[in-house]
XYZ file of C-alpha atoms in Angstrom:
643
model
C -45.964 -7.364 69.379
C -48.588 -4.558 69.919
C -48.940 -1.632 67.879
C -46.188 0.859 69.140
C -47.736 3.603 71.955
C -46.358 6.839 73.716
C -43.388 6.098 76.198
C -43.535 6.532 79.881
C -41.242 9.349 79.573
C -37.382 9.778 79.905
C -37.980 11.841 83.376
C -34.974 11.444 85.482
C -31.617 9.551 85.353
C -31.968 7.356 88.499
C -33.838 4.148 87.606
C -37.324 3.349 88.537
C -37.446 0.086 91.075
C -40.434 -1.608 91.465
C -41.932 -4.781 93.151
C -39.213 -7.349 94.844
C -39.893 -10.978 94.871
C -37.422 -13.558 96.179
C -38.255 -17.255 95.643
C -36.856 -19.644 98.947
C -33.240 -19.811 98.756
C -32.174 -17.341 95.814
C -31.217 -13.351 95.897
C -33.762 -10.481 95.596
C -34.400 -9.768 92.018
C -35.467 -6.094 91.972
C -37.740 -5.075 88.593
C -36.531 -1.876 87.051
C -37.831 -0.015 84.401
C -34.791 1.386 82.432
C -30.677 1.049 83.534
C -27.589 2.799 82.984
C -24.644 1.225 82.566
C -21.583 2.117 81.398
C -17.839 -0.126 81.052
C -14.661 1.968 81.319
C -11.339 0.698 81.412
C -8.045 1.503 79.505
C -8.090 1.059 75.182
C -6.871 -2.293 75.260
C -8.942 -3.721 78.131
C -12.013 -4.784 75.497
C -15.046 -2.394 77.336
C -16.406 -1.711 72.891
C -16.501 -5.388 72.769
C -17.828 -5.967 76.226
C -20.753 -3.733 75.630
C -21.536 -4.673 71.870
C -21.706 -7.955 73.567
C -24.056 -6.816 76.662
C -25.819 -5.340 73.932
C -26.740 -8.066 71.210
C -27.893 -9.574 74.148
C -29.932 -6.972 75.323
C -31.472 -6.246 71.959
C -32.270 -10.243 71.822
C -33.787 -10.130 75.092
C -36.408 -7.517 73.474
C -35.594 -3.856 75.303
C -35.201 -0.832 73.443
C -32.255 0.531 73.896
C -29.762 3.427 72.882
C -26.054 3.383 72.810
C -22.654 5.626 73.782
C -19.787 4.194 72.759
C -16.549 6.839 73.175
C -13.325 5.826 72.220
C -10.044 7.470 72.649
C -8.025 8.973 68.594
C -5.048 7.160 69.420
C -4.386 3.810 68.042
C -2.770 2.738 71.529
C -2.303 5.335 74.113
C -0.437 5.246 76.670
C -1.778 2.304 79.386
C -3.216 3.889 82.790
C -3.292 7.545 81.326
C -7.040 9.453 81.092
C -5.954 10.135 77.242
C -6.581 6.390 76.927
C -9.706 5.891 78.759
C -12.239 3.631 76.415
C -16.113 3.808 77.551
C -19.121 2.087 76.481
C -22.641 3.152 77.681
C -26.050 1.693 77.184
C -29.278 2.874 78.283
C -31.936 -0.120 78.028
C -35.525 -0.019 78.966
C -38.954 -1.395 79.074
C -40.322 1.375 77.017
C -39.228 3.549 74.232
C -35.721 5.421 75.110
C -34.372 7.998 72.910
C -30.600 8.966 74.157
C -28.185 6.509 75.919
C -28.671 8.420 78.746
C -27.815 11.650 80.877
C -25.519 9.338 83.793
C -24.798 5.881 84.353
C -26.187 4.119 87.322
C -23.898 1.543 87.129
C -20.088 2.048 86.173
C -17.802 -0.810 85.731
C -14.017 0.850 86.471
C -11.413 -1.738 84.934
C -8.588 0.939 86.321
C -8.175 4.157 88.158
C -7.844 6.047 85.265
C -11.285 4.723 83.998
C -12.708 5.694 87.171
C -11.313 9.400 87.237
C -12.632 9.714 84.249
C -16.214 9.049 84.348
C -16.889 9.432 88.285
C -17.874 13.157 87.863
C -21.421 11.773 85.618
C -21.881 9.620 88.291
C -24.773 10.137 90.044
C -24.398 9.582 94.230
C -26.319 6.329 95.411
C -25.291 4.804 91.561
C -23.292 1.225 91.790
C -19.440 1.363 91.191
C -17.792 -1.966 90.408
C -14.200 -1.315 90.684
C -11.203 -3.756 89.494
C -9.585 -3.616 92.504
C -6.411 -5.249 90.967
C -5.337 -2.930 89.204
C -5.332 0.563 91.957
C -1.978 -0.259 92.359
C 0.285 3.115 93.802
C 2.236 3.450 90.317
C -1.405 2.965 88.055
C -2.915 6.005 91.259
C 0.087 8.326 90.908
C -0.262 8.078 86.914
C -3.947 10.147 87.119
C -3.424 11.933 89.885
C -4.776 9.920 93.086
C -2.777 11.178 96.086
C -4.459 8.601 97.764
C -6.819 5.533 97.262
C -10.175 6.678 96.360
C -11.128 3.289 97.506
C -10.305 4.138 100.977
C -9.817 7.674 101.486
C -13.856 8.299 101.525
C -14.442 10.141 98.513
C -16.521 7.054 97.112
C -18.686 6.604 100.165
C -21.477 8.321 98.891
C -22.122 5.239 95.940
C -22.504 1.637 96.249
C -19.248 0.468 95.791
C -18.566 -3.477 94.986
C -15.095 -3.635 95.039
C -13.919 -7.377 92.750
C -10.384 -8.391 91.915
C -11.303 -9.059 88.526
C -7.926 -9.335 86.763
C -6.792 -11.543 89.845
C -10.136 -13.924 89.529
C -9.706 -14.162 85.942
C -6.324 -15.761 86.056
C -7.884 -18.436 88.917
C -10.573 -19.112 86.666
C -8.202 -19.957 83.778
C -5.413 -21.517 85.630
C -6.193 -24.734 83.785
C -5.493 -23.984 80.589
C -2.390 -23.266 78.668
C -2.027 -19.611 78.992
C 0.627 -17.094 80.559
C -0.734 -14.403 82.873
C -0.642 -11.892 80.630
C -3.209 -14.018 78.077
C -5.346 -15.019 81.114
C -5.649 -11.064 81.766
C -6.536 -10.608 78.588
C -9.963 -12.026 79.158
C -11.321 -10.034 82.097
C -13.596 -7.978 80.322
C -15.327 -11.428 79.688
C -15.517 -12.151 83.198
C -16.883 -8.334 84.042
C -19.424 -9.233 80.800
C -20.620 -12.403 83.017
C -20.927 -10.560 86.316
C -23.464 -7.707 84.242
C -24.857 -10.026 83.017
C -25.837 -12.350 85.576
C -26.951 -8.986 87.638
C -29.135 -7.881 84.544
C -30.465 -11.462 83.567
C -29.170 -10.948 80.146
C -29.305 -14.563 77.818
C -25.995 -15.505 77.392
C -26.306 -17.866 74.489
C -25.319 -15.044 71.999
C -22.211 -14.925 73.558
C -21.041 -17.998 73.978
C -21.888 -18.448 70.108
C -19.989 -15.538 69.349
C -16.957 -16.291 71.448
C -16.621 -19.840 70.192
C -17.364 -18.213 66.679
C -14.830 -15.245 66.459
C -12.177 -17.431 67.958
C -12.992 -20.893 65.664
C -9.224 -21.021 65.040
C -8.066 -20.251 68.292
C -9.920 -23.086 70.208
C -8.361 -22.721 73.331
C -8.629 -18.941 73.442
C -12.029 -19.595 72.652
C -12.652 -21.841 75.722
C -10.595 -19.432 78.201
C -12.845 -16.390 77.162
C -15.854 -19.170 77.722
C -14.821 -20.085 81.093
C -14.049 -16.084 82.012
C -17.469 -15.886 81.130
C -19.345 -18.419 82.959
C -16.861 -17.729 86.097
C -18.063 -13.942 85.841
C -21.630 -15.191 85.624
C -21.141 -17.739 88.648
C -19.231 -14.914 90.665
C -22.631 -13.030 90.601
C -24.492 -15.522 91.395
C -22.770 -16.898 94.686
C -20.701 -14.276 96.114
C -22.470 -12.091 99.177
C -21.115 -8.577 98.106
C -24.290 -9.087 95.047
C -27.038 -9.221 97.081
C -29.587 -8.032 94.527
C -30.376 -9.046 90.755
C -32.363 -6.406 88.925
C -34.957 -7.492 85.508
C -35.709 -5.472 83.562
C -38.693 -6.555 81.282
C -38.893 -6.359 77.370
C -39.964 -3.285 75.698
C -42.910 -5.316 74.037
C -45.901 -1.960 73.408
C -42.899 -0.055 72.364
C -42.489 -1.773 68.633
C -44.786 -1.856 65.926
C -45.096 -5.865 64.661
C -41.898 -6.687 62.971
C -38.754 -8.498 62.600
C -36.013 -6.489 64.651
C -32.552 -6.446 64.954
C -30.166 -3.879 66.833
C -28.011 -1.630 63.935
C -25.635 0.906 64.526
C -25.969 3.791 62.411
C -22.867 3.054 59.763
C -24.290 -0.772 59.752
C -28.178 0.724 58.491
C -26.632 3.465 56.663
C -24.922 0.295 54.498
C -28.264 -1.602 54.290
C -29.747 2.000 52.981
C -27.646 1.971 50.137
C -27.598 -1.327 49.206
C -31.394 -1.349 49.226
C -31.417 1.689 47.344
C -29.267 -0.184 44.442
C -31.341 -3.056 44.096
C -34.531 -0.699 43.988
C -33.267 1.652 41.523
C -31.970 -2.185 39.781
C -28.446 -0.348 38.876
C -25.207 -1.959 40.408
C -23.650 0.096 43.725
C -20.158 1.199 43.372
C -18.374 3.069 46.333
C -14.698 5.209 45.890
C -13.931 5.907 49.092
C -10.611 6.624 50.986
C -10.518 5.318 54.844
C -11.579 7.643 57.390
C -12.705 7.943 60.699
C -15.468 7.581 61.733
C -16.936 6.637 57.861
C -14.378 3.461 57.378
C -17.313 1.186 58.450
C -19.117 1.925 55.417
C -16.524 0.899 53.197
C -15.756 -2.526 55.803
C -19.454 -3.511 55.494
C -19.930 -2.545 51.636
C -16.946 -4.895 50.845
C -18.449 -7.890 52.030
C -21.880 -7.768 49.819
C -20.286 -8.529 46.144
C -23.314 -10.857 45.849
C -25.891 -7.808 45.734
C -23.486 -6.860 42.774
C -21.335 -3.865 45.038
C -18.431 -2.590 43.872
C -15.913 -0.921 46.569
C -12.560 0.589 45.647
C -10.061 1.971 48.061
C -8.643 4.865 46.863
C -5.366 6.347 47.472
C -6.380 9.830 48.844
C -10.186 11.360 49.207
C -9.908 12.741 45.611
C -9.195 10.009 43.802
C -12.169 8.066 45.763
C -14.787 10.651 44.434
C -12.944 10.837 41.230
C -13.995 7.071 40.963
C -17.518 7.742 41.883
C -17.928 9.832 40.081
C -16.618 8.104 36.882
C -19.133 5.595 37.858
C -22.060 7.792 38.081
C -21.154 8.651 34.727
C -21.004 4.554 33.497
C -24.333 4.553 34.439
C -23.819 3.025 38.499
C -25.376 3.935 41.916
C -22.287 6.197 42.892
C -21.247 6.743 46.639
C -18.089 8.095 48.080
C -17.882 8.214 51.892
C -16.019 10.537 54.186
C -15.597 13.029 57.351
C -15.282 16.558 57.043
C -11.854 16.884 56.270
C -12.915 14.693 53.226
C -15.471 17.185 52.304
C -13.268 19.708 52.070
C -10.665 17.899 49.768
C -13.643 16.058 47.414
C -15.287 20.407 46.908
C -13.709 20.173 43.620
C -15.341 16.984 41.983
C -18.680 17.635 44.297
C -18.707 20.828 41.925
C -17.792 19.036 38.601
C -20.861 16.482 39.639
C -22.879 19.504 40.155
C -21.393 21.005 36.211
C -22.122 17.163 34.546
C -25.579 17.003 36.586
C -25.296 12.896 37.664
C -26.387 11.149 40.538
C -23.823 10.791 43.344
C -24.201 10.549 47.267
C -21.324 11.692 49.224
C -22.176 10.680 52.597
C -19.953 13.189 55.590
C -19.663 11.155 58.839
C -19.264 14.605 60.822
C -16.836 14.650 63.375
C -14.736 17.344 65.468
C -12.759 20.050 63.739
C -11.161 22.161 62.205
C -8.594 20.220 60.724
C -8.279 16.372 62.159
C -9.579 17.726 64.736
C -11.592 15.280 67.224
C -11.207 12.000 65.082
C -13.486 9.995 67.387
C -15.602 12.418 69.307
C -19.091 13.637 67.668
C -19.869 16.985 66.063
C -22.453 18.007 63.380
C -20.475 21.434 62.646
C -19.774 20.785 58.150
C -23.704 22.224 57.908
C -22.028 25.202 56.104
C -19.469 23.243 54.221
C -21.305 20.921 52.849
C -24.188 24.380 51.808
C -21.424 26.514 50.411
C -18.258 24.643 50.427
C -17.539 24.846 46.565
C -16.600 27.425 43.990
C -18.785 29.591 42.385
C -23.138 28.634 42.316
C -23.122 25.028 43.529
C -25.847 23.781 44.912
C -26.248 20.634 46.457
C -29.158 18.481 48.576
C -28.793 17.959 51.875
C -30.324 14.910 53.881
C -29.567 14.188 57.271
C -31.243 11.355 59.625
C -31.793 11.328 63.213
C -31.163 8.114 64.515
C -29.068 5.137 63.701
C -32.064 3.048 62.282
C -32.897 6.410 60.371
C -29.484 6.086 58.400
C -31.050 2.976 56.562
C -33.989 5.642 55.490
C -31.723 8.855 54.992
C -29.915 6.751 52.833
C -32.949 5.851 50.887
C -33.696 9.048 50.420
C -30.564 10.498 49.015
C -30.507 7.839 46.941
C -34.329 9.040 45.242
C -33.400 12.237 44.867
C -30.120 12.253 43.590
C -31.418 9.260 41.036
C -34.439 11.671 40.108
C -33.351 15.168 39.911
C -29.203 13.862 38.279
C -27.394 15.573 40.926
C -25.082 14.909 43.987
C -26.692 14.884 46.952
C -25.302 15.261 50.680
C -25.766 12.725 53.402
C -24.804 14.666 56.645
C -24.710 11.759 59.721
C -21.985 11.689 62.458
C -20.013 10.106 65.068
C -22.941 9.648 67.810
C -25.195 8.029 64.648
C -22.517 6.170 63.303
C -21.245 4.048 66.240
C -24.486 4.271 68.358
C -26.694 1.637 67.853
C -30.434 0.708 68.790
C -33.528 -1.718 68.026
C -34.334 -1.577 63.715
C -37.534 -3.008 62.113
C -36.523 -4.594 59.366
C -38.514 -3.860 56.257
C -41.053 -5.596 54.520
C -39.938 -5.532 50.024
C -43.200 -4.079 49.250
C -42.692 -1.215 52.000
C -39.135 -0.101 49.801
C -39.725 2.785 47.289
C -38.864 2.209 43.650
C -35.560 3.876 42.350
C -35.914 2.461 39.221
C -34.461 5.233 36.147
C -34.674 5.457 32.132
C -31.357 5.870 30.582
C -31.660 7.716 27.425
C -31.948 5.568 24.187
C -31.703 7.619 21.609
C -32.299 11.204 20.213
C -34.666 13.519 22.087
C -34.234 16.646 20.064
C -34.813 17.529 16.273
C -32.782 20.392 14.764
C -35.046 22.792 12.590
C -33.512 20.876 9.371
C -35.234 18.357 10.665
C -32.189 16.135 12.223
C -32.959 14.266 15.224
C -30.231 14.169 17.630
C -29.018 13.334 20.897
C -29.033 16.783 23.474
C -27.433 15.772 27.230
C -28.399 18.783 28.673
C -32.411 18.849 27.693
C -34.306 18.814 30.744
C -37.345 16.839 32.019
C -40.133 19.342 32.664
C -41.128 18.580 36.053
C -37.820 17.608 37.463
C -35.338 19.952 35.371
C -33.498 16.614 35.259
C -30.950 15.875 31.974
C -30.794 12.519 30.708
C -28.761 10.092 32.035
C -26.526 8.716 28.947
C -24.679 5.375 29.500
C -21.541 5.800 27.564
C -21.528 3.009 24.588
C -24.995 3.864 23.774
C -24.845 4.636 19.932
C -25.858 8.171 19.073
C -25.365 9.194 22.398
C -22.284 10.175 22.511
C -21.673 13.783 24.164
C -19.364 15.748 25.809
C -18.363 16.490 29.824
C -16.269 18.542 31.189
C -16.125 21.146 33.819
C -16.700 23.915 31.326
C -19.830 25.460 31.511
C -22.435 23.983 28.964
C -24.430 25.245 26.555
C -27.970 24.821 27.779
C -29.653 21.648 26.012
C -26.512 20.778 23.737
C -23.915 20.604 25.765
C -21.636 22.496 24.176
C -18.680 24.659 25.866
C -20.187 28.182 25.520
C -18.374 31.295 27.331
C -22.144 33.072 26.235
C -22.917 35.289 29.575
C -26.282 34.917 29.132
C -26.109 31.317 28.824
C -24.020 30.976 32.276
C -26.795 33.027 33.853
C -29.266 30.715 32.711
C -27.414 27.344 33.446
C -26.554 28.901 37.239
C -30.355 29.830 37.857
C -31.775 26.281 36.474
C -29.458 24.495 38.498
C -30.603 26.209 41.405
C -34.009 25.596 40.204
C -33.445 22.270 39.983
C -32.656 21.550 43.606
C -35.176 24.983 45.123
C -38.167 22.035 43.451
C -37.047 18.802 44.962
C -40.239 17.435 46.013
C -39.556 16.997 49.779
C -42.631 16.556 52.559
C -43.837 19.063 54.534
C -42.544 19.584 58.054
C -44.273 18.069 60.622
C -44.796 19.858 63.827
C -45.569 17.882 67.314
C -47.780 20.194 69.450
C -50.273 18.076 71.308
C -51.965 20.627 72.716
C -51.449 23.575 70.009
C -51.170 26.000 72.710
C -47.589 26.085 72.722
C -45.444 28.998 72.102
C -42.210 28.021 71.631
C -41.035 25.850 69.217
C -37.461 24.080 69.409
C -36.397 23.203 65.803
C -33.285 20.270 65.375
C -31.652 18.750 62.980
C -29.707 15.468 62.406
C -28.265 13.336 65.931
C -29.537 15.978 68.062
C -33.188 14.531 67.743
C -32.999 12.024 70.755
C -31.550 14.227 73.375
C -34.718 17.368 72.274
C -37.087 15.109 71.917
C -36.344 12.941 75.473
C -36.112 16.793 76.908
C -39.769 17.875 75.601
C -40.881 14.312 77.312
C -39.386 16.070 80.434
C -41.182 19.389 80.135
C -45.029 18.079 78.886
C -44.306 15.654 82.074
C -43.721 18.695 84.119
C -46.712 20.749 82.523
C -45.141 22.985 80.047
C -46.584 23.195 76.496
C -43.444 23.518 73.770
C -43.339 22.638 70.135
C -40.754 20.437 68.290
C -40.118 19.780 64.844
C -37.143 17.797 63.347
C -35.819 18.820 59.832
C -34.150 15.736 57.832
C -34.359 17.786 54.338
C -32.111 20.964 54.725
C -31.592 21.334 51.542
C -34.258 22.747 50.129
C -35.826 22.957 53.360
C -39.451 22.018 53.498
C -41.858 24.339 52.034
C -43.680 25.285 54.711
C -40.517 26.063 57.539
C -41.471 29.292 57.083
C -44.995 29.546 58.086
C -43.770 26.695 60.915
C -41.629 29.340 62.274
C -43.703 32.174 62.179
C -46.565 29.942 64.469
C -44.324 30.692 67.529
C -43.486 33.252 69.835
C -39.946 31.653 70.368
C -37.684 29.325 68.112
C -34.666 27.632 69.734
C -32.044 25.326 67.980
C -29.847 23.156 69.682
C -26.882 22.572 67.605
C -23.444 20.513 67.760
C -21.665 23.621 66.218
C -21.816 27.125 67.144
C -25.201 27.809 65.332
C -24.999 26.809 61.467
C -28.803 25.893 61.414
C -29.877 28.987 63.276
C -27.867 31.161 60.643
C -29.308 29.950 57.901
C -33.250 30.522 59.504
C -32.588 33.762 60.416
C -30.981 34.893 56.686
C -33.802 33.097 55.124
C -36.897 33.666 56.880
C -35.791 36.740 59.095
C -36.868 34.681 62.466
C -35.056 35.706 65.420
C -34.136 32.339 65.797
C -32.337 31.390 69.482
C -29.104 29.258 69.610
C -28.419 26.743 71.935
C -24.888 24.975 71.000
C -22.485 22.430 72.462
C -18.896 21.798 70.730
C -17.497 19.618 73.544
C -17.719 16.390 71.171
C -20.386 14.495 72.842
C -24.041 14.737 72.421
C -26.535 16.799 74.516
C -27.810 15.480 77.627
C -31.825 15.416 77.612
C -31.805 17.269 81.350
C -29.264 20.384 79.860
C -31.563 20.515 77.264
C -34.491 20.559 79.181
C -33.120 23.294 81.416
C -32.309 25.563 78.510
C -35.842 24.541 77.018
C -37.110 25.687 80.202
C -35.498 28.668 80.589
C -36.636 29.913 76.861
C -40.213 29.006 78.153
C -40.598 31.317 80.961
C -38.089 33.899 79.572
């Protein structure tokens, strides 16, 4: 591959066609330069499968992509409702892509409820293929359908294929051994086969997969092969597909690599078990399962050979009580969580900050307050995770900004809590976490080194001249303490949540002392050495600056594509570190006429600019528990530019 250079541009939602060529005897295959597409259907009906599918095969085929999946709370809602609507969207391109997309131009509707659901971000002219099977009278009357949408004229203004998928399905399998019911079962396989044909996806990954996750199931294994192909054939000879669209690889987009598509949990994993192997300590992870952090703990529990350690904990406290015990044995400690987590782990995140050891507690934000929106997206525990503790406790706070950026975030919370002896926050979310997109995998020699000293012996002599052991005497530069393994002879020393005497350790009530321990604490994490911010102004004539943080960075960034298309000149800059936040935010701010933040929360970010650099900054916030669109941002972008 080519050294990676500037996209096209994420203009408009519709995709681009191109030249059509039609060899003697075969369809018209259209070239496009990015799609839409999005599988609905009801919880059980497979559409997260069905698209991780369409996706490894995308991501194989060499496109960049971006992906959406959104997945009802319940474990099984009720069948037919809207509550239980399951969707999967990927956005896929021949160029460098950003967001999974502002609307589908393709929806594949297993049901009626999956099509009242998603037909209102369907844009008219956009192809509907509709499981005609199952618009039965009862399934219409369930989500409110007076009458058929397929007939009544309400859908006249798409392309509507209309395929009796479930009904094909069952033909396809009537061969083999199954009841109806099983046959169904596989008709998100056939839909996969159909896309796929129509996309000229490879379907060797697939077929490997199916025969692999069902090795001791043979036959289940074959039906969901033949489901497959017949899907694939359906495409290929029926009249109602007249068209096949291509969609070339994205091959200037990617620097020369290895790749692989990663979700955001999946590289978030890789990030820390990098990081243990760097810093050549063994990983150990308390957590307690939650959504959407669970896949952490899934993934780290398969990678005992890289010397992890994962312990499922009874409740959220015990998890980080466990970490946190291992930080103090002398491990690379992680506890993972959502919000509600956060807010029951305050109490050891404080003691961590009191004993001054390296732990990563990594918040997978979702909606709140309280459970809240288990499976929707939110990045609203900014505040929590500054100033959700008792008394002076302050913590770093790393965020990344795209799936593949999890595997570096997590690098980087690892160095700094490993440097400086303190916990640090890892604030991802729901949109990170189960999207997914292309990752270069990294060269060894590319992979900072974590490695630490653990104390050996006594670093402080009394004025009678005794050398001893002091736990809380700090490393110049980094106001760091030593990190003691416990067993070390002479080191013994001891922790607690009582405030310490500075350098000895001691308890000490002293009010003088407590003044000093709060302020080099502080200290300690006001002097983590984090880069500067960067600031993308291409022409530096621009006078308003939009400022992000976190998820959000796709959906601003694919909107200032929009605007520099369209003439305007606007800054952007992206903070990962927000705690400290680089040194020179302030002068970054004070560059530009205008600051706006876009925020999935009602502002967090933009309160803590305007308390610390007294910038008038302007909110722009979205609490609905999906991500921005790129055109809403780019009209409020606009907007802020000619206001």
């Amino acid at each position: 591959m080519t050294s990676k250079v500037s996209s096209p541009t994420e203009q408009a939602d519709e995709a681009v066609v191109g030249e059509q060529r039609k060899p003697p005897g075969a369809k018209d295959v259209r070239r496009l330069d990015r799609v839409i597409i999005r599988f609905a259907g009801d919880s059980g009906d497979g559409m997260q499968l069905t698209g991780d599918r369409f996706t490894s095969e995308t991501a194989s085929f060499g496109n960049d992509l971006s992906t959406l999946p959104n997945f009802p709370a319940e474990i099984r809602a009720p069948a037919g409702t809207l509550p239980g609507v399951s969707s999967f969207q990927l956005h896929f391109a021949d160029h460098d892509i950003l967001t999974p997309g502002d609307a589908p131009n393709v929806l594949v509707a297993m049901n009626p409820a999956a099509l009242r659901a998603n037909i209102a971000d369907v844009p008219r002219g956009a192809e509907i293929i509709v499981n005609t099977d199952e618009f039965t009278k009862r399934a219409m009357q369930k989500v409110g359908y007076a009458a058929s949408p397929l007939e009544d004229g309400s859908l006249d203004g798409y392309n509507v294929h209309p395929v009796p998928l479930t009904t094909m399905t069952v033909e396809a399998l009537k061969d083999f051994e199954l009841s109806r019911k099983e046959a169904e079962r596989s008709k998100n396989m056939f839909a996969l086969g159909l896309l796929s044909w129509m996309y000229h996806r490879p379907t060797e990954g697939t077929e490997k997969f199916l025969r692999t996750k069902f090795a001791k199931k043979p036959d289940i294994a074959a039906a969901n092969l033949a489901a497959f192909r017949a899907g694939w054939n359906f495409g290929e000879t029926t009249e109602d597909f007249a068209v096949s669209y291509e969609v070339a690889p994205a091959s200037k987009t990617f620097p020369t690599g290895t790749y692989r598509n990663i979700s955001g949990n999946l590289a978030l994993s890789y990030g820390l078990i990098a990081a243990s192997r760097q810093a050549d300590l063994p990983l150990y992870l308390g957590s307690y399962p939650i959504t959407p952090a669970s896949d952490i703990l899934h993934e780290l529990s398969k990678h005992k050979n890289f010397g992890v350690r994962t312990f499922q904990a009874e409740d959220e406290i015990a998890g980080i009580g466990a970490a946190l015990g291992a930080a103090f044995g002398g491990s690379l400690a992680v506890t993972t969580t959502s919000g509600p987590g956060v807010a029951l782990k305050s109490e050891t995140i404080g003691l961590a900050v009191s004993l001054e050891l390296p732990l990563l507690v990594i918040d997978i934000q979702r909606g709140g307050p309280s459970t809240g929106l288990p499976t929707k997206t939110e990045q609203a525990d900014l505040l929590q995770a500054m100033y959700g503790r008792n008394g002076e406790a302050p913590v770093p706070i790393v965020a990344p900004r795209t799936p593949a950026d999890c595997f570096d975030a997590a690098m980087e919370a690892a160095r700094i809590a490993l440097t400086y002896r303190t916990p640090v926050l890892l604030l991802s979310d729901g949109y990170l976490a189960n999207g997914s997109e292309p990752w270069r995998i990294p060269e060894l020699d590319e992979l900072p080194d974590l490695r630490v000293q653990f104390a050996q012996g006594p670093n402080h002599t009394l004025d009678d001249g005794t050398e001893v052991f002091w736990p809380y005497k700090r490393d110049p530069q980094t106001l760091a303490r030593p990190w003691a393994v416990p067993g070390t002879p002479g080191l013994e020393h001891r922790i607690g949540g009582i405030e310490k005497q500075d350098g000895s350790g001691n308890i000490s009530y002293d009010p003088a002392n407590h003044d000093f321990m709060v302020r080099t604490r502080q200290a300690k994490v006001d002097g983590i050495d984090v880069p500067d911010l960067e600031v993308d102004d291409p022409t530096d004539s621009a006078r308003t600056l939009v400022l992000g943080w976190g998820s959000t960075y796709g959906p601003i960034t694919a909107a200032v594509r929009r605007l520099r298309t369209a003439g305007d000149h606007i800054a952007q800059a992206h903070l990962r570190h927000l705690n400290p936040f680089p040194r020179n935010l302030g002068a970054v701010l004070r560059r530009y006429d205008k600051v706006v933040i876009p925020e999935m929360n009602l502002g967090q970010l933009a309160t803590l600019v305007r308390a610390r650099y007294l910038v008038d900054a302007h909110s722009y916030n979205q609490v609905n528990g999906m991500p921005f669109k790129a055109e809403q941002l780019a009209t409020a972008l606009k907007e802020a530019i000619d206001g």
